[in-house]
PDB file of C-alpha atoms in Angstrom:
ATOM      1  CA  UNK U  15     -11.160 -11.223   3.703  1.00 88.00           C
ATOM      2  CA  UNK U  16      -8.707  -9.631   1.269  1.00 92.00           C
ATOM      3  CA  UNK U  17      -6.742  -6.668   2.587  1.00 96.00           C
ATOM      4  CA  UNK U  18      -4.700  -4.053   0.715  1.00 97.00           C
ATOM      5  CA  UNK U  19      -2.356  -1.602   2.384  1.00 97.00           C
ATOM      6  CA  UNK U  20       0.403   0.739   1.320  1.00 97.00           C
ATOM      7  CA  UNK U  21       3.650   0.665   3.282  1.00 97.00           C
ATOM      8  CA  UNK U  22       5.715   3.830   2.874  1.00 97.00           C
ATOM      9  CA  UNK U  23       9.135   4.389   4.450  1.00 97.00           C
ATOM     10  CA  UNK U  24      12.216   6.525   4.065  1.00 96.00           C
ATOM     11  CA  UNK U  25      13.780   9.698   5.386  1.00 95.00           C
ATOM     12  CA  UNK U  26      11.777  11.790   7.847  1.00 95.00           C
ATOM     13  CA  UNK U  27      11.202  14.844   5.641  1.00 94.00           C
ATOM     14  CA  UNK U  28      10.064  12.954   2.543  1.00 94.00           C
ATOM     15  CA  UNK U  29       7.799  10.628   4.533  1.00 95.00           C
ATOM     16  CA  UNK U  30       6.195  13.644   6.217  1.00 95.00           C
ATOM     17  CA  UNK U  31       5.656  15.388   2.860  1.00 94.00           C
ATOM     18  CA  UNK U  32       3.997  12.324   1.332  1.00 94.00           C
ATOM     19  CA  UNK U  33       1.886  11.739   4.423  1.00 94.00           C
ATOM     20  CA  UNK U  34       0.561  15.307   4.293  1.00 94.00           C
ATOM     21  CA  UNK U  35      -0.630  14.853   0.705  1.00 93.00           C
ATOM     22  CA  UNK U  36      -2.391  11.508   1.082  1.00 94.00           C
ATOM     23  CA  UNK U  37      -6.135  11.151   0.472  1.00 95.00           C
ATOM     24  CA  UNK U  38      -6.516   9.457   3.895  1.00 94.00           C
ATOM     25  CA  UNK U  39      -4.772   9.265   7.252  1.00 94.00           C
ATOM     26  CA  UNK U  40      -2.285   6.444   7.878  1.00 96.00           C
ATOM     27  CA  UNK U  41      -3.455   3.489   9.942  1.00 95.00           C
ATOM     28  CA  UNK U  42      -0.165   3.327  11.834  1.00 95.00           C
ATOM     29  CA  UNK U  43       3.259   4.935  11.730  1.00 95.00           C
ATOM     30  CA  UNK U  44       6.726   4.725  13.200  1.00 96.00           C
ATOM     31  CA  UNK U  45       9.849   6.824  13.645  1.00 96.00           C
ATOM     32  CA  UNK U  46      13.477   5.968  13.073  1.00 95.00           C
ATOM     33  CA  UNK U  47      14.763   4.264  16.229  1.00 94.00           C
ATOM     34  CA  UNK U  48      11.390   2.800  17.268  1.00 95.00           C
ATOM     35  CA  UNK U  49      11.479  -0.857  18.233  1.00 94.00           C
ATOM     36  CA  UNK U  50       9.575  -3.200  15.911  1.00 91.00           C
ATOM     37  CA  UNK U  51       7.362  -5.991  17.288  1.00 89.00           C
ATOM     38  CA  UNK U  52      10.140  -8.487  16.491  1.00 93.00           C
ATOM     39  CA  UNK U  53      12.589  -6.519  18.671  1.00 93.00           C
ATOM     40  CA  UNK U  54      14.629  -4.982  15.871  1.00 95.00           C
ATOM     41  CA  UNK U  55      15.120  -1.215  15.671  1.00 96.00           C
ATOM     42  CA  UNK U  56      13.575   0.726  12.788  1.00 94.00           C
ATOM     43  CA  UNK U  57      16.137   2.345  10.499  1.00 95.00           C
ATOM     44  CA  UNK U  58      13.735   4.854   8.924  1.00 96.00           C
ATOM     45  CA  UNK U  59      10.422   6.656   9.354  1.00 97.00           C
ATOM     46  CA  UNK U  60       7.285   5.211   7.800  1.00 97.00           C
ATOM     47  CA  UNK U  61       3.613   4.399   7.906  1.00 97.00           C
ATOM     48  CA  UNK U  62       0.884   2.047   6.689  1.00 97.00           C
ATOM     49  CA  UNK U  63      -2.276   3.201   4.899  1.00 97.00           C
ATOM     50  CA  UNK U  64      -5.247   0.863   4.634  1.00 97.00           C
ATOM     51  CA  UNK U  65      -6.532   0.889   1.046  1.00 96.00           C
ATOM     52  CA  UNK U  66      -9.380  -1.570   1.550  1.00 93.00           C
ATOM     53  CA  UNK U  67     -10.728  -4.772   3.026  1.00 94.00           C
ATOM     54  CA  UNK U  68     -13.055  -6.762   0.791  1.00 91.00           C
ATOM     55  CA  UNK U  69     -14.044 -10.363   0.310  1.00 88.00           C
ATOM     56  CA  UNK U  70     -14.629  -9.663  -3.393  1.00 88.00           C
ATOM     57  CA  UNK U  71     -11.275  -9.258  -5.202  1.00 89.00           C
ATOM     58  CA  UNK U  72     -12.800  -7.129  -7.978  1.00 90.00           C
ATOM     59  CA  UNK U  73     -14.128  -4.622  -5.438  1.00 92.00           C
ATOM     60  CA  UNK U  74     -10.739  -4.533  -3.718  1.00 94.00           C
ATOM     61  CA  UNK U  75      -9.001  -3.855  -7.043  1.00 94.00           C
ATOM     62  CA  UNK U  76     -11.388  -0.943  -7.711  1.00 95.00           C
ATOM     63  CA  UNK U  77     -10.533   0.518  -4.289  1.00 96.00           C
ATOM     64  CA  UNK U  78      -6.795   0.148  -4.925  1.00 96.00           C
ATOM     65  CA  UNK U  79      -7.080   1.788  -8.352  1.00 96.00           C
ATOM     66  CA  UNK U  80      -9.148   4.672  -7.002  1.00 96.00           C
ATOM     67  CA  UNK U  81      -6.674   5.348  -4.180  1.00 96.00           C
ATOM     68  CA  UNK U  82      -3.612   5.227  -6.415  1.00 96.00           C
ATOM     69  CA  UNK U  83      -5.220   7.446  -9.042  1.00 95.00           C
ATOM     70  CA  UNK U  84      -6.105   9.963  -6.324  1.00 96.00           C
ATOM     71  CA  UNK U  85      -2.474   9.918  -5.150  1.00 95.00           C
ATOM     72  CA  UNK U  86      -1.341  10.411  -8.748  1.00 94.00           C
ATOM     73  CA  UNK U  87      -3.765  13.333  -9.182  1.00 95.00           C
ATOM     74  CA  UNK U  88      -2.294  14.920  -6.040  1.00 95.00           C
ATOM     75  CA  UNK U  89       1.221  14.605  -7.461  1.00 93.00           C
ATOM     76  CA  UNK U  90       2.351  11.950  -5.001  1.00 93.00           C
ATOM     77  CA  UNK U  91       5.099   9.683  -6.276  1.00 90.00           C
ATOM     78  CA  UNK U  92       7.436   7.244  -4.586  1.00 93.00           C
ATOM     79  CA  UNK U  93       9.969   7.161  -7.403  1.00 90.00           C
ATOM     80  CA  UNK U  94      12.707   9.051  -5.540  1.00 89.00           C
ATOM     81  CA  UNK U  95      15.752   7.721  -3.726  1.00 88.00           C
ATOM     82  CA  UNK U  96      14.724   8.956  -0.266  1.00 93.00           C
ATOM     83  CA  UNK U  97      11.468   6.976  -0.045  1.00 96.00           C
ATOM     84  CA  UNK U  98      10.032   3.554  -0.868  1.00 96.00           C
ATOM     85  CA  UNK U  99       6.482   2.257  -1.153  1.00 97.00           C
ATOM     86  CA  UNK U 100       5.042  -1.229  -1.273  1.00 98.00           C
ATOM     87  CA  UNK U 101       1.482  -2.212  -2.137  1.00 98.00           C
ATOM     88  CA  UNK U 102       0.786  -5.155   0.166  1.00 97.00           C
ATOM     89  CA  UNK U 103      -2.156  -7.406  -0.581  1.00 96.00           C
ATOM     90  CA  UNK U 104      -3.191 -10.281   1.669  1.00 94.00           C
ATOM     91  CA  UNK U 105      -5.354 -12.453  -0.572  1.00 88.00           C
ATOM     92  CA  UNK U 106      -7.546 -15.282   0.681  1.00 83.00           C
ATOM     93  CA  UNK U 107      -8.648 -17.903  -1.807  1.00 72.00           C
ATOM     94  CA  UNK U 108     -12.431 -18.269  -1.481  1.00 64.00           C
ATOM     95  CA  UNK U 109     -14.474 -21.418  -1.777  1.00 59.00           C
ATOM     96  CA  UNK U 110     -15.718 -21.874  -5.372  1.00 58.00           C
ATOM     97  CA  UNK U 111     -19.305 -21.041  -4.421  1.00 57.00           C
ATOM     98  CA  UNK U 112     -18.191 -17.690  -2.936  1.00 56.00           C
ATOM     99  CA  UNK U 113     -17.178 -16.238  -6.290  1.00 58.00           C
ATOM    100  CA  UNK U 114     -13.972 -14.789  -7.741  1.00 62.00           C
ATOM    101  CA  UNK U 115     -10.619 -16.293  -6.808  1.00 75.00           C
ATOM    102  CA  UNK U 116      -8.217 -14.009  -8.636  1.00 83.00           C
ATOM    103  CA  UNK U 117      -6.697 -10.571  -8.456  1.00 86.00           C
ATOM    104  CA  UNK U 118      -6.535  -9.260 -11.978  1.00 89.00           C
ATOM    105  CA  UNK U 119      -3.994  -6.508 -12.620  1.00 93.00           C
ATOM    106  CA  UNK U 120      -4.261  -4.860 -16.019  1.00 94.00           C
ATOM    107  CA  UNK U 121      -1.233  -3.560 -17.884  1.00 96.00           C
ATOM    108  CA  UNK U 122      -2.403  -0.060 -16.922  1.00 95.00           C
ATOM    109  CA  UNK U 123      -2.415  -1.085 -13.229  1.00 95.00           C
ATOM    110  CA  UNK U 124       1.105  -2.467 -13.444  1.00 96.00           C
ATOM    111  CA  UNK U 125       2.313   0.556 -15.400  1.00 96.00           C
ATOM    112  CA  UNK U 126       0.857   2.893 -12.771  1.00 95.00           C
ATOM    113  CA  UNK U 127       2.661   0.995  -9.985  1.00 96.00           C
ATOM    114  CA  UNK U 128       5.905   1.229 -11.948  1.00 96.00           C
ATOM    115  CA  UNK U 129       5.495   4.923 -12.781  1.00 95.00           C
ATOM    116  CA  UNK U 130       4.705   5.758  -9.138  1.00 96.00           C
ATOM    117  CA  UNK U 131       7.647   3.691  -7.868  1.00 96.00           C
ATOM    118  CA  UNK U 132       5.529   1.195  -5.911  1.00 97.00           C
ATOM    119  CA  UNK U 133       6.568  -2.426  -5.463  1.00 97.00           C
ATOM    120  CA  UNK U 134       3.947  -5.161  -5.184  1.00 97.00           C
ATOM    121  CA  UNK U 135       3.696  -7.898  -2.567  1.00 96.00           C
ATOM    122  CA  UNK U 136       0.868 -10.447  -2.633  1.00 93.00           C
ATOM    123  CA  UNK U 137       0.530 -13.067   0.080  1.00 92.00           C
ATOM    124  CA  UNK U 138      -2.078 -15.665   0.804  1.00 84.00           C
TER     125      UNK U 138
END
């Protein structure tokens, strides 16, 4: 299963403003000072939003694009100093008989990430 999520973190006010404008509710969140699972203390506020879970990478990419375009239409951007966003994709390589084995980002996709101030992290 391939999973895409958006991690957003920064100062309390900006995180709250972005959260209020999102097309969906965050999956989880934290406050500055909360203890992380690894025992360290969080230095900022933040949240995770699930963008999709799909075995087919093409379907997952369509879900990611739709979510980011909806955020863009709502005027949400992460290109300010008080907030950061990371598109996190956990990608599982399928057996050849199961179909597609690639995540294909177009130049428009990469430009949108850049314009919105979103970094990209892909893990397998």
